[in-house]
PDB file of C-alpha atoms in Angstrom:
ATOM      1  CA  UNK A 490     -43.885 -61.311  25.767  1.00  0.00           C
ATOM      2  CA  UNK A 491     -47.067 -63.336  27.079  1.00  0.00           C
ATOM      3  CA  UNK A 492     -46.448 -66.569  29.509  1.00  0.00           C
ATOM      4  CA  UNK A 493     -48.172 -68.619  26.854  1.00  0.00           C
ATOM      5  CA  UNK A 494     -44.961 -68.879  24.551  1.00  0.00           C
ATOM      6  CA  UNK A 495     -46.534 -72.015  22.533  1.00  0.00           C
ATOM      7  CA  UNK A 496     -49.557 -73.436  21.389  1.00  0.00           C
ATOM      8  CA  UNK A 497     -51.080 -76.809  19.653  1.00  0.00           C
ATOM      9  CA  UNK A 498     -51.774 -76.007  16.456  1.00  0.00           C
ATOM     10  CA  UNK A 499     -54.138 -78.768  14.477  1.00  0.00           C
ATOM     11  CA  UNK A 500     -53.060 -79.136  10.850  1.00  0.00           C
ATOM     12  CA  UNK A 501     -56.422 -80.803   9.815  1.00  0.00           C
ATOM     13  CA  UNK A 502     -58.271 -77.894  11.608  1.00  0.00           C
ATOM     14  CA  UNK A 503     -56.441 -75.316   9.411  1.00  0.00           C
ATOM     15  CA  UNK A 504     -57.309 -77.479   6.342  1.00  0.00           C
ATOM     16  CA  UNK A 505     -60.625 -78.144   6.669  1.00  0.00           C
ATOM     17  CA  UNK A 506     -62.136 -74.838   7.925  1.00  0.00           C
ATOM     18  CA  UNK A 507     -64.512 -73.406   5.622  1.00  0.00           C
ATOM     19  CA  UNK A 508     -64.395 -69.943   6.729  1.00  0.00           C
ATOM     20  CA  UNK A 509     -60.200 -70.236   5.974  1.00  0.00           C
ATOM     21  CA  UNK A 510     -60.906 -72.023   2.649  1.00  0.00           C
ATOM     22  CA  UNK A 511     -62.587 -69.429   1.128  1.00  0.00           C
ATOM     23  CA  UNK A 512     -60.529 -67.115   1.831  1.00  0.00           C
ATOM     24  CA  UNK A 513     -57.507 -66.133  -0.981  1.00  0.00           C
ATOM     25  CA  UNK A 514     -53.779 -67.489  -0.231  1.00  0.00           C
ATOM     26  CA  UNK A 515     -52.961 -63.939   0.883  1.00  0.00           C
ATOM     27  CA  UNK A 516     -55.817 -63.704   2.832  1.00  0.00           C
ATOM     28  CA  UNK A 517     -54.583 -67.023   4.827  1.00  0.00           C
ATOM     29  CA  UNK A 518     -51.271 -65.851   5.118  1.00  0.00           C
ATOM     30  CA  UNK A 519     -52.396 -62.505   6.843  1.00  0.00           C
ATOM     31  CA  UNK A 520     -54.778 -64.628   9.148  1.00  0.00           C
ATOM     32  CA  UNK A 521     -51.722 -66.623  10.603  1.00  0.00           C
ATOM     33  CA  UNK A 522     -49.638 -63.130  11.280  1.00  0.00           C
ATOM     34  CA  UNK A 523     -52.205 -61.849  12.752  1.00  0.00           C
ATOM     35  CA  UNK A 524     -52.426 -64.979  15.065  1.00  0.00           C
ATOM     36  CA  UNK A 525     -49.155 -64.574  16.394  1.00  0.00           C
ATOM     37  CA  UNK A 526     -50.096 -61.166  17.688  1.00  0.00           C
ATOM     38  CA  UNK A 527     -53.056 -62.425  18.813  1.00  0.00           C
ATOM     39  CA  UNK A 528     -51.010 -65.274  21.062  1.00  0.00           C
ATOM     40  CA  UNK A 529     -48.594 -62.452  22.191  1.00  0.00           C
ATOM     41  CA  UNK A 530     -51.397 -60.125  23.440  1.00  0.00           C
ATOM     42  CA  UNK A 531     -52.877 -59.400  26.506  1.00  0.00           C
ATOM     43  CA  UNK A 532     -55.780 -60.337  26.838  1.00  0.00           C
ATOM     44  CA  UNK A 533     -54.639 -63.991  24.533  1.00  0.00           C
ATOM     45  CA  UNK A 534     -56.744 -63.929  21.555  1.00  0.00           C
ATOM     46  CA  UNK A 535     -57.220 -60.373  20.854  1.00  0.00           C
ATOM     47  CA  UNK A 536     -55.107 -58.498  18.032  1.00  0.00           C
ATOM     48  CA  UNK A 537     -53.122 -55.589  20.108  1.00  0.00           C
ATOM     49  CA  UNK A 538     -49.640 -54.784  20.448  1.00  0.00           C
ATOM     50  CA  UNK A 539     -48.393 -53.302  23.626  1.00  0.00           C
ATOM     51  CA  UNK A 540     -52.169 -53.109  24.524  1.00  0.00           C
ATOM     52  CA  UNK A 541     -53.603 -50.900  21.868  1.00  0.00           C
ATOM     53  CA  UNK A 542     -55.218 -51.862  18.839  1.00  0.00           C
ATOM     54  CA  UNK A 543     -53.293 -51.390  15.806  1.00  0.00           C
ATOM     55  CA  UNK A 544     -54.451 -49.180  13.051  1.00  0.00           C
ATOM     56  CA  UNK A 545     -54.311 -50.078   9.592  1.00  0.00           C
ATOM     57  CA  UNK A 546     -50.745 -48.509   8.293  1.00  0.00           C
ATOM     58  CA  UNK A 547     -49.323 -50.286  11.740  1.00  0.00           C
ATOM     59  CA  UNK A 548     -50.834 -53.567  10.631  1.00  0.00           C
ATOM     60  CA  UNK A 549     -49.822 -53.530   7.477  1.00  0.00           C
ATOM     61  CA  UNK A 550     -46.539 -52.876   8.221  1.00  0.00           C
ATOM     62  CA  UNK A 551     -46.717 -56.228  10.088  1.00  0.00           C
ATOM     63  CA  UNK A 552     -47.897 -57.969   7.266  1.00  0.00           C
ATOM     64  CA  UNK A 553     -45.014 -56.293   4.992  1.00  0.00           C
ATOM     65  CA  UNK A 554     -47.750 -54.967   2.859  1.00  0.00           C
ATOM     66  CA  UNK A 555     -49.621 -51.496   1.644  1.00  0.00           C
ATOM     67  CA  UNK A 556     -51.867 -49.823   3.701  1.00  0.00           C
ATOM     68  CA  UNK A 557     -54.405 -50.925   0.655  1.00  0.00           C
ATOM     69  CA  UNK A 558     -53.472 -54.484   0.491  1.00  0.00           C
ATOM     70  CA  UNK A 559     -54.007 -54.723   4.279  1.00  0.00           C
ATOM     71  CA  UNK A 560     -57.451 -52.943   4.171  1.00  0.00           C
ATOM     72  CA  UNK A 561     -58.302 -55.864   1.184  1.00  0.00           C
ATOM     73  CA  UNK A 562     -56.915 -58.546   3.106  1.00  0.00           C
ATOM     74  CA  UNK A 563     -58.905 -57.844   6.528  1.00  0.00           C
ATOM     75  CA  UNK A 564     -62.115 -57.441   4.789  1.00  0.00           C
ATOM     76  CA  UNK A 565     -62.025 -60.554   3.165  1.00  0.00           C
ATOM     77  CA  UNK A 566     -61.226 -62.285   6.413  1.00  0.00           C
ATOM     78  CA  UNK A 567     -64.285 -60.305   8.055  1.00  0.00           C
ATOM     79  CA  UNK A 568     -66.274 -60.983   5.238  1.00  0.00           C
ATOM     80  CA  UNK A 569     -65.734 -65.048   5.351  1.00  0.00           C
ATOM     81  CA  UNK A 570     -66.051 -64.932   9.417  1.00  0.00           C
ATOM     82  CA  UNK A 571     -62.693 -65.607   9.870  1.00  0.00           C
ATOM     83  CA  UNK A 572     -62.818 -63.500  13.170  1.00  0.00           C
ATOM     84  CA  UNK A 573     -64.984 -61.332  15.265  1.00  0.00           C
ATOM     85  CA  UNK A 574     -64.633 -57.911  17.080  1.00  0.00           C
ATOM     86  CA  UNK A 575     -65.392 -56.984  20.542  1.00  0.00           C
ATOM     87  CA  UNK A 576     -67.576 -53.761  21.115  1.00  0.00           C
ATOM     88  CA  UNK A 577     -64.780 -51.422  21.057  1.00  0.00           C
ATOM     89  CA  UNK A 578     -63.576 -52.903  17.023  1.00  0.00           C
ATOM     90  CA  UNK A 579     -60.766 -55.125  18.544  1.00  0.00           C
ATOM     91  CA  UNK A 580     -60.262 -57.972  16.058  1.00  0.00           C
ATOM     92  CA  UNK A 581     -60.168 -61.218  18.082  1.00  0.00           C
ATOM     93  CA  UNK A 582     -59.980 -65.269  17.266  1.00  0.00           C
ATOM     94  CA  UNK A 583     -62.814 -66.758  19.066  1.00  0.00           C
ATOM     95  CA  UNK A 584     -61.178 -69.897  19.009  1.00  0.00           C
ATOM     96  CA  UNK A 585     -58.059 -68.738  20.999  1.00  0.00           C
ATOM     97  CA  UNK A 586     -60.361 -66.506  23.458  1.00  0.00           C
ATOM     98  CA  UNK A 587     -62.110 -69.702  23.824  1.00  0.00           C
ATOM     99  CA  UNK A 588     -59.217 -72.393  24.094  1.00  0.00           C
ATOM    100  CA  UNK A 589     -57.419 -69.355  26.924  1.00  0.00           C
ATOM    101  CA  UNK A 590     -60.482 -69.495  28.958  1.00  0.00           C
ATOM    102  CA  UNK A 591     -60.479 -73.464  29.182  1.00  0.00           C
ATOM    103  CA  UNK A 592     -56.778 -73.735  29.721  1.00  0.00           C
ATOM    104  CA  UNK A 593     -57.225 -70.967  32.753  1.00  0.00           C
ATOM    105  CA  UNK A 594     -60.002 -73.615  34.089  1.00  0.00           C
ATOM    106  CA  UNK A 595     -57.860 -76.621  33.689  1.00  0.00           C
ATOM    107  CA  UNK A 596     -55.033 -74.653  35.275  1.00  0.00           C
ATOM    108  CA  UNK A 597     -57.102 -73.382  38.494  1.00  0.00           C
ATOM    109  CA  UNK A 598     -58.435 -77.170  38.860  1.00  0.00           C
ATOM    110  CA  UNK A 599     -55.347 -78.399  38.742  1.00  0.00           C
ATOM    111  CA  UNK A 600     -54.296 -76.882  41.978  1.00  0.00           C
ATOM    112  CA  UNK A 601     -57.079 -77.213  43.915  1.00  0.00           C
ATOM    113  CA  UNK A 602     -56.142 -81.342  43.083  1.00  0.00           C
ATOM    114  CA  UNK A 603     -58.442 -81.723  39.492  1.00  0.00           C
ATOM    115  CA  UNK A 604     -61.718 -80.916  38.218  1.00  0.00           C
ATOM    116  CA  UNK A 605     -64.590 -82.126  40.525  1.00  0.00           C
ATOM    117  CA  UNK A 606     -67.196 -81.642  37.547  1.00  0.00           C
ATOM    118  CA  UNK A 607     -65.678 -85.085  36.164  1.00  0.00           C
ATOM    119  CA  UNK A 608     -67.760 -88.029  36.555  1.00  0.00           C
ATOM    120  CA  UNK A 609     -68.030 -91.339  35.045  1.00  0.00           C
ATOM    121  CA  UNK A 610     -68.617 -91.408  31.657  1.00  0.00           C
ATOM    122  CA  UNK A 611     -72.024 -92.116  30.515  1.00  0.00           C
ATOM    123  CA  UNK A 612     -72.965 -93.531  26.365  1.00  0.00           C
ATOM    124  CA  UNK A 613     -73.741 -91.194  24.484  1.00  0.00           C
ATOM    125  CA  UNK A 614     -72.732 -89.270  21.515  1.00  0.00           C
ATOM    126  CA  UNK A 615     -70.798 -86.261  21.268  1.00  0.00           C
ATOM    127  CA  UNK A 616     -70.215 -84.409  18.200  1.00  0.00           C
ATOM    128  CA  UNK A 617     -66.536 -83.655  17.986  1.00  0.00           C
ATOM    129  CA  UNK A 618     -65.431 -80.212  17.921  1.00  0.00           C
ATOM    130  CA  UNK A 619     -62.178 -80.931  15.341  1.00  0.00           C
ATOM    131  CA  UNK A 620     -65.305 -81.040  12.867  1.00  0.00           C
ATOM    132  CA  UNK A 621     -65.707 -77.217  13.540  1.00  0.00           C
ATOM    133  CA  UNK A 622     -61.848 -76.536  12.154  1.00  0.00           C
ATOM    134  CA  UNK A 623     -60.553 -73.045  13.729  1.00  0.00           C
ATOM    135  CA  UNK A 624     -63.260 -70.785  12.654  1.00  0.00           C
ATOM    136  CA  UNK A 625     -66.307 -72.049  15.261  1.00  0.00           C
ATOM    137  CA  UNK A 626     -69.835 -71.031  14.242  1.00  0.00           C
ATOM    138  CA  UNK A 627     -70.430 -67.222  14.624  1.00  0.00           C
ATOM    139  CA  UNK A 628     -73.997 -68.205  16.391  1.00  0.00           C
ATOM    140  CA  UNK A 629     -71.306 -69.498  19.261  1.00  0.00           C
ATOM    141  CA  UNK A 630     -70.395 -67.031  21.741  1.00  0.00           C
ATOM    142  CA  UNK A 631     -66.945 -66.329  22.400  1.00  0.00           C
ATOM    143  CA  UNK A 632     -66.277 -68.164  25.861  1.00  0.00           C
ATOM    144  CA  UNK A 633     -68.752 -71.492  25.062  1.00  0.00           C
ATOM    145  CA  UNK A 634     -68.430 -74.327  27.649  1.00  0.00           C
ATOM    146  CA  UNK A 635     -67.290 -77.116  25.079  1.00  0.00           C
ATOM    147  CA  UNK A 636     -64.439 -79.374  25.650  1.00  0.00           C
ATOM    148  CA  UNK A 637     -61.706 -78.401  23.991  1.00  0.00           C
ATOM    149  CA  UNK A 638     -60.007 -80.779  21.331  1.00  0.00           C
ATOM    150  CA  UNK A 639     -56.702 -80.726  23.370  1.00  0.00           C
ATOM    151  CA  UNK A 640     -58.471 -82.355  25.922  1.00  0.00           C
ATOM    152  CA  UNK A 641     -60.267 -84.749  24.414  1.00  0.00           C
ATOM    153  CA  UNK A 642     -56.896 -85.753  22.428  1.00  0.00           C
ATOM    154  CA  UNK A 643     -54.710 -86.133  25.829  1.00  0.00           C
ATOM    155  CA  UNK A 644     -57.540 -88.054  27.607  1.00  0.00           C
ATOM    156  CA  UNK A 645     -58.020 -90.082  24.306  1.00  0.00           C
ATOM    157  CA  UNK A 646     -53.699 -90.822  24.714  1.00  0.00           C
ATOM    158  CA  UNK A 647     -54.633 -91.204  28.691  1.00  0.00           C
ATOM    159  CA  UNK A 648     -57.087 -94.245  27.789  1.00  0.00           C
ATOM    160  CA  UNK A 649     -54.819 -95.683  25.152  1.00  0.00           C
ATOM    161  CA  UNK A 650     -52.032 -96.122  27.839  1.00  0.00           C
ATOM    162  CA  UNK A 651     -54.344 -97.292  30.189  1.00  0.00           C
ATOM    163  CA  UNK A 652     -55.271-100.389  27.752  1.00  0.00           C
ATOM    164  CA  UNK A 653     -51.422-101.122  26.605  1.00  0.00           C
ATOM    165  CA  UNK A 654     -50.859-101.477  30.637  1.00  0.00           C
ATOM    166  CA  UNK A 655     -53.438-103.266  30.615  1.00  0.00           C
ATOM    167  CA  UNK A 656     -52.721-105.337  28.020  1.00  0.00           C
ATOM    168  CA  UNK A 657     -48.774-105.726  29.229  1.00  0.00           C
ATOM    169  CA  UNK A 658     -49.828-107.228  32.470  1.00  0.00           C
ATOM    170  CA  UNK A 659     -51.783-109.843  30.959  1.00  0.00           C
ATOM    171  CA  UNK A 660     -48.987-110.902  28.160  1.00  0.00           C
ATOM    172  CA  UNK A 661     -46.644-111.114  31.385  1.00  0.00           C
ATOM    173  CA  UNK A 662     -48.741-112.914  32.606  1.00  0.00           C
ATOM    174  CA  UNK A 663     -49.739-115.425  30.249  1.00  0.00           C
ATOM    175  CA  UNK A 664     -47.310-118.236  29.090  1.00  0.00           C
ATOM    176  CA  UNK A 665     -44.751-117.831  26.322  1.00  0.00           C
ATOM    177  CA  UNK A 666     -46.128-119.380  22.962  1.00  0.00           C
ATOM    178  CA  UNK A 667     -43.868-122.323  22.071  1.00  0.00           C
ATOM    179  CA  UNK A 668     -42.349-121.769  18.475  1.00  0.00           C
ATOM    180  CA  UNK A 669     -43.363-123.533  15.769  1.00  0.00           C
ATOM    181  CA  UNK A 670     -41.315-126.426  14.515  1.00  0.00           C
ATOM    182  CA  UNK A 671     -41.562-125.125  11.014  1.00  0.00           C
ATOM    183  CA  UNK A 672     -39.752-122.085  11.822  1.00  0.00           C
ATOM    184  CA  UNK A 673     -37.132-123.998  14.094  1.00  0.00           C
ATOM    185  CA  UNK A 674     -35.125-125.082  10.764  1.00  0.00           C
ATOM    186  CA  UNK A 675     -34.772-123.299   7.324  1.00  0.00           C
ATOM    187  CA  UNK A 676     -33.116-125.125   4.087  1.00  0.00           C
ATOM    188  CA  UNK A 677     -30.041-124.216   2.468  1.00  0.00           C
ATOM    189  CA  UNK A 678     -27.588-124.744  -0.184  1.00  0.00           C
ATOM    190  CA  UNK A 679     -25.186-126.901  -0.725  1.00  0.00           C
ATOM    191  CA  UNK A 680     -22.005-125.788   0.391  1.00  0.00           C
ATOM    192  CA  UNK A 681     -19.270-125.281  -2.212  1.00  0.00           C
ATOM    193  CA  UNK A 682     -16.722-127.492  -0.327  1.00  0.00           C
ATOM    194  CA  UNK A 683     -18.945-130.267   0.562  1.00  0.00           C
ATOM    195  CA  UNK A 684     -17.615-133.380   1.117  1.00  0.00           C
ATOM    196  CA  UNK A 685     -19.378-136.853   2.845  1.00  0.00           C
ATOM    197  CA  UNK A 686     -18.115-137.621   6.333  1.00  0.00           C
ATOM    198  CA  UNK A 687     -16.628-140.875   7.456  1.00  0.00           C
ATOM    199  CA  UNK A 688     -20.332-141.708   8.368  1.00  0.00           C
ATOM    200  CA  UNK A 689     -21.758-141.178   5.166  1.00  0.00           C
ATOM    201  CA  UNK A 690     -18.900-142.630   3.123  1.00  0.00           C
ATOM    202  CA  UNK A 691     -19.578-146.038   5.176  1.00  0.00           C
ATOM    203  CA  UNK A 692     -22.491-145.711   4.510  1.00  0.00           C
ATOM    204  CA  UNK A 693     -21.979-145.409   0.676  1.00  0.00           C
ATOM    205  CA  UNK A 694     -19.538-148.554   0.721  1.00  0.00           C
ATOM    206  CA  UNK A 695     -21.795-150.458   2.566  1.00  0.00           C
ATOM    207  CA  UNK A 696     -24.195-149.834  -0.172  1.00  0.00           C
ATOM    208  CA  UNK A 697     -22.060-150.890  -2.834  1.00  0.00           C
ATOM    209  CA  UNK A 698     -21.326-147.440  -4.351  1.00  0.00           C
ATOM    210  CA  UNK A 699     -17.912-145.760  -4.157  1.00  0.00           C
ATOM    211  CA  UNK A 700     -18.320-142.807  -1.839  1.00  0.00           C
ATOM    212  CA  UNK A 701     -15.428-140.749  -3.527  1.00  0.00           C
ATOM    213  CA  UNK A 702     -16.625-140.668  -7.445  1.00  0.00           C
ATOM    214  CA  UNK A 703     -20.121-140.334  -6.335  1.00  0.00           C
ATOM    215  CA  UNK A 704     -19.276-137.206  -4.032  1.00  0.00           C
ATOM    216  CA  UNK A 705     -17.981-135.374  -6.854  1.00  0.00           C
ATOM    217  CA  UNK A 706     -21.451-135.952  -9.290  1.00  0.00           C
ATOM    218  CA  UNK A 707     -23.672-135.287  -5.906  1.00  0.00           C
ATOM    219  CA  UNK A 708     -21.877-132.189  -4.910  1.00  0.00           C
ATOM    220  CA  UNK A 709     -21.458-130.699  -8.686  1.00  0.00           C
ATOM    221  CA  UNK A 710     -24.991-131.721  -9.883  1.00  0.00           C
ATOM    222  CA  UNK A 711     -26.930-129.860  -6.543  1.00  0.00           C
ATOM    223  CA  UNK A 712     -24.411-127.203  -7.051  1.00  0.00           C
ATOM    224  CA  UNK A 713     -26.414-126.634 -10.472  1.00  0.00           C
ATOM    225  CA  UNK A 714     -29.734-126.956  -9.502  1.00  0.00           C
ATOM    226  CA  UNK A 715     -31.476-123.280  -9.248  1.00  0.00           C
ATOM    227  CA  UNK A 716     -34.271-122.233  -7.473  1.00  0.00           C
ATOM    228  CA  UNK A 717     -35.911-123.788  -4.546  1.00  0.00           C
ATOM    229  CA  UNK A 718     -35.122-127.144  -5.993  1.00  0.00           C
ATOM    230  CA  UNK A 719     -31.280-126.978  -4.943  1.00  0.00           C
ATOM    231  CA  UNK A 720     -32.791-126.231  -0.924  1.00  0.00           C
ATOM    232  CA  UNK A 721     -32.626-128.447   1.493  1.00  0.00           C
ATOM    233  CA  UNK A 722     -33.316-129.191   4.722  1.00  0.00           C
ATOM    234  CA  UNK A 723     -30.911-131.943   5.573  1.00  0.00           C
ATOM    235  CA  UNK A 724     -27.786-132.725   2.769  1.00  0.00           C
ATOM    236  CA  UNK A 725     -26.681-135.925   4.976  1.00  0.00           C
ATOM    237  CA  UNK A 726     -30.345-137.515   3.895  1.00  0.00           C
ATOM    238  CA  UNK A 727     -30.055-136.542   0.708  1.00  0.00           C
ATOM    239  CA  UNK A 728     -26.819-138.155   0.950  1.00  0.00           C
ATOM    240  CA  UNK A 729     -28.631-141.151   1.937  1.00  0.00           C
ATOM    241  CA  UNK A 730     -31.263-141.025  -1.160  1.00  0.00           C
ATOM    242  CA  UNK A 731     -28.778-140.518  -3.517  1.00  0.00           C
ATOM    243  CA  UNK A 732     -26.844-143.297  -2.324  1.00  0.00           C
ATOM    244  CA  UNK A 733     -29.764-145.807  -2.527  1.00  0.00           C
ATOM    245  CA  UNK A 734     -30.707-144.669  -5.623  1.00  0.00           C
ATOM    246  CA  UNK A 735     -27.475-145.067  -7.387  1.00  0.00           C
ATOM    247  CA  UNK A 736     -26.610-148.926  -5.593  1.00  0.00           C
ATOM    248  CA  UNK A 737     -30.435-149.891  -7.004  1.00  0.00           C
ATOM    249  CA  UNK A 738     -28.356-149.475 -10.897  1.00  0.00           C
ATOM    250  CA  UNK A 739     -26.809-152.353 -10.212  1.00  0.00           C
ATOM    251  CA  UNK A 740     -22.947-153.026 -10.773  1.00  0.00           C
ATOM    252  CA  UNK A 741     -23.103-152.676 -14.699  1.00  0.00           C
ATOM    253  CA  UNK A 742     -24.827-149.054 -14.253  1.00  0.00           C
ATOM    254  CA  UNK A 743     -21.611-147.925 -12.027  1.00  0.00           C
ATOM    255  CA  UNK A 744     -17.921-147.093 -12.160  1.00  0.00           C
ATOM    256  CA  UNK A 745     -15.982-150.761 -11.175  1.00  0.00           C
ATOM    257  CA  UNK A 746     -13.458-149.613  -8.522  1.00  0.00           C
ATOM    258  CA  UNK A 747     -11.313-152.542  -9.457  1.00  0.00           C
ATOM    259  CA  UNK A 748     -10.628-151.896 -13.034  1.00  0.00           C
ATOM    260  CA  UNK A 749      -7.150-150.835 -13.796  1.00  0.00           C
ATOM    261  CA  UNK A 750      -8.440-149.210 -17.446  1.00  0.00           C
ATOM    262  CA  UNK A 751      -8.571-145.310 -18.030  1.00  0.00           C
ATOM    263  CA  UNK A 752     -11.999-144.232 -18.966  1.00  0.00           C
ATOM    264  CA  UNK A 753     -12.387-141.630 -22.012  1.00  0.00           C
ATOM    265  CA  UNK A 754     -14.038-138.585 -21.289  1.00  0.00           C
ATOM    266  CA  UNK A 755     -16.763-139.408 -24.262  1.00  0.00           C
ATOM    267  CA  UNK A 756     -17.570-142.582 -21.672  1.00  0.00           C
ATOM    268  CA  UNK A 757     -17.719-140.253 -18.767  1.00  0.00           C
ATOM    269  CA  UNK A 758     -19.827-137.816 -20.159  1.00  0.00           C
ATOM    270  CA  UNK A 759     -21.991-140.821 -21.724  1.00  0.00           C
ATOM    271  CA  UNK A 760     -21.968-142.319 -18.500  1.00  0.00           C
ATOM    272  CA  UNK A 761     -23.592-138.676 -16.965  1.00  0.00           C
ATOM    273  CA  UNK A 762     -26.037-138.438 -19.376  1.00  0.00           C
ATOM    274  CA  UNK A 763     -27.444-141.471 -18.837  1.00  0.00           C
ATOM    275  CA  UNK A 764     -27.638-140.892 -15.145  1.00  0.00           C
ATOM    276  CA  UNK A 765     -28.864-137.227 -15.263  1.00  0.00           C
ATOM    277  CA  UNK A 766     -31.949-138.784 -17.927  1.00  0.00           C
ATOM    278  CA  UNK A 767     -32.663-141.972 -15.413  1.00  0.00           C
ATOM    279  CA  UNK A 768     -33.036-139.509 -12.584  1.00  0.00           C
ATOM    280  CA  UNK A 769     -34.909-137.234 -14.207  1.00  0.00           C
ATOM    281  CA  UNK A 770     -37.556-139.888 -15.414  1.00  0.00           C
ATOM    282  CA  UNK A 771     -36.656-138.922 -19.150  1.00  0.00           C
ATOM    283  CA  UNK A 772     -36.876-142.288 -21.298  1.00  0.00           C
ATOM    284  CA  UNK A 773     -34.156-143.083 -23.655  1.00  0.00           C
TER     285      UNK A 773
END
């Protein structure tokens, strides 16, 4: 088995080469067998097994195909410039020859302590090679000196990094935004069991306006408001409104807390009506 047990394989690079895409599904299908020989093989890149070149009843039996279907299938690959052959007929992927020969670079720099070709970077525009898919140009040679596009994506994640750092130190750095006021508090409904405290119900009396029948209207009427209208931010001002809104009847308008005589429930429910219709600005 070769030392290089795994490779990056580029989905978009599959998709959009044009070689690959005019090739049938079968066609395609053979291609990526054929790769995985290819990966296994020594030298990488080169379709052997155990150092010889297959014939055609070997590969097809690879493939899991007839001899005839496997003849079809490589000469529509050859045919499209899927692949090339070296001078003795070896089928090889120039773009695995070519990404072997960088890696074996990269790996030889890297113990010696990096590459010492690198310089700064300089403006200027370089087509990328993901635009070539993984079929490059048959006017290429095998081996060209192009950056590879693993390289270009792990510096592109190096520089990305580099900036969050960057960017980290200078949020720890800077001072915490204070939070908004309008977030600090959010409304809310009144709660079922609502009742005024000792507060509020002095403050009702000292209005005029007795705190216990009016408790029972505030509490059932909010209780039936829907929508945004039954939300707010602070029930002991509404409290408050309420209150002033209901002494400013006058005594006539109101319950008398000293009268000793039953009301009927056709009074009471007059009685809310008119309320509800005086509150809601709805003329009589």
């Amino acid at each position: 088995m070769s030392a290089r047990r795994w490779a990056k394989f580029w989905w978009q690079d599959w998709q959009r080469d044009p070689a690959l895409r005019m090739c049938s599904l079968a066609a395609r299908g053979a291609w990526i067998e054929m790769l995985c020989l290819m990966a296994d093989a020594n030298p990488v890149g080169h379709l052997l097994v155990n150092g010889r070149t297959p014939n055609m009843r070997q590969l097809a039996a690879v493939l899991g195909c007839s001899e005839k279907d496997a003849n079809k299938l490589v000469a529509e690959l050859e045919e499209n410039g899927v692949f090339s052959r070296s001078d003795d007929g070896t089928i090889y992927s120039r773009r695995m020859v070519r990404d072997k020969v960088i890696s074996d670079e990269a790996s030889a720099n890297g113990k010696k302590g990096g590459n010492p070709q690198i310089k700064p970077k300089k403006s200027s525009k370089v087509k990328p090679e993901e635009d070539e898919g993984l079929t490059p140009s048959l006017n290429q040679g095998p081996t060209p000196t192009l950056k590879h596009q693993e390289a270009e994506a792990e510096a592109d994640t190096e520089r990305k990094n580099s900036l969050r750092e960057l960017e980290s130190a200078s949020d720890d750095a800077a001072p915490e935004p204070k939070p908004k006021s309008s977030r600090a508090k959010r409304g809310k409904r009144i709660p079922a069991d609502w009742s005024p405290s000792p507060e509020l119900q002095a403050f009702a009396r000292k209005n005029g306006v007795d705190p216990d029948h009016v408790a029972e209207k505030f509490r059932d009427y909010w209780l039936g408001v829907s929508g945004e209208r039954g939300i707010k931010l602070d029930w002991d001002a509404t409290w408050r409104n309420w209150v002033r809104n209901d002494s400013s009847l006058g005594p006539a308008r109101r319950p008398s807390p000293s009268s000793d005589r039953p009301r009927t429930a056709a009074q009471n429910a007059d009685e809310n009506a008119r309320f509800l219709m005086d509150r809601m600005g709805v003329s009589r």
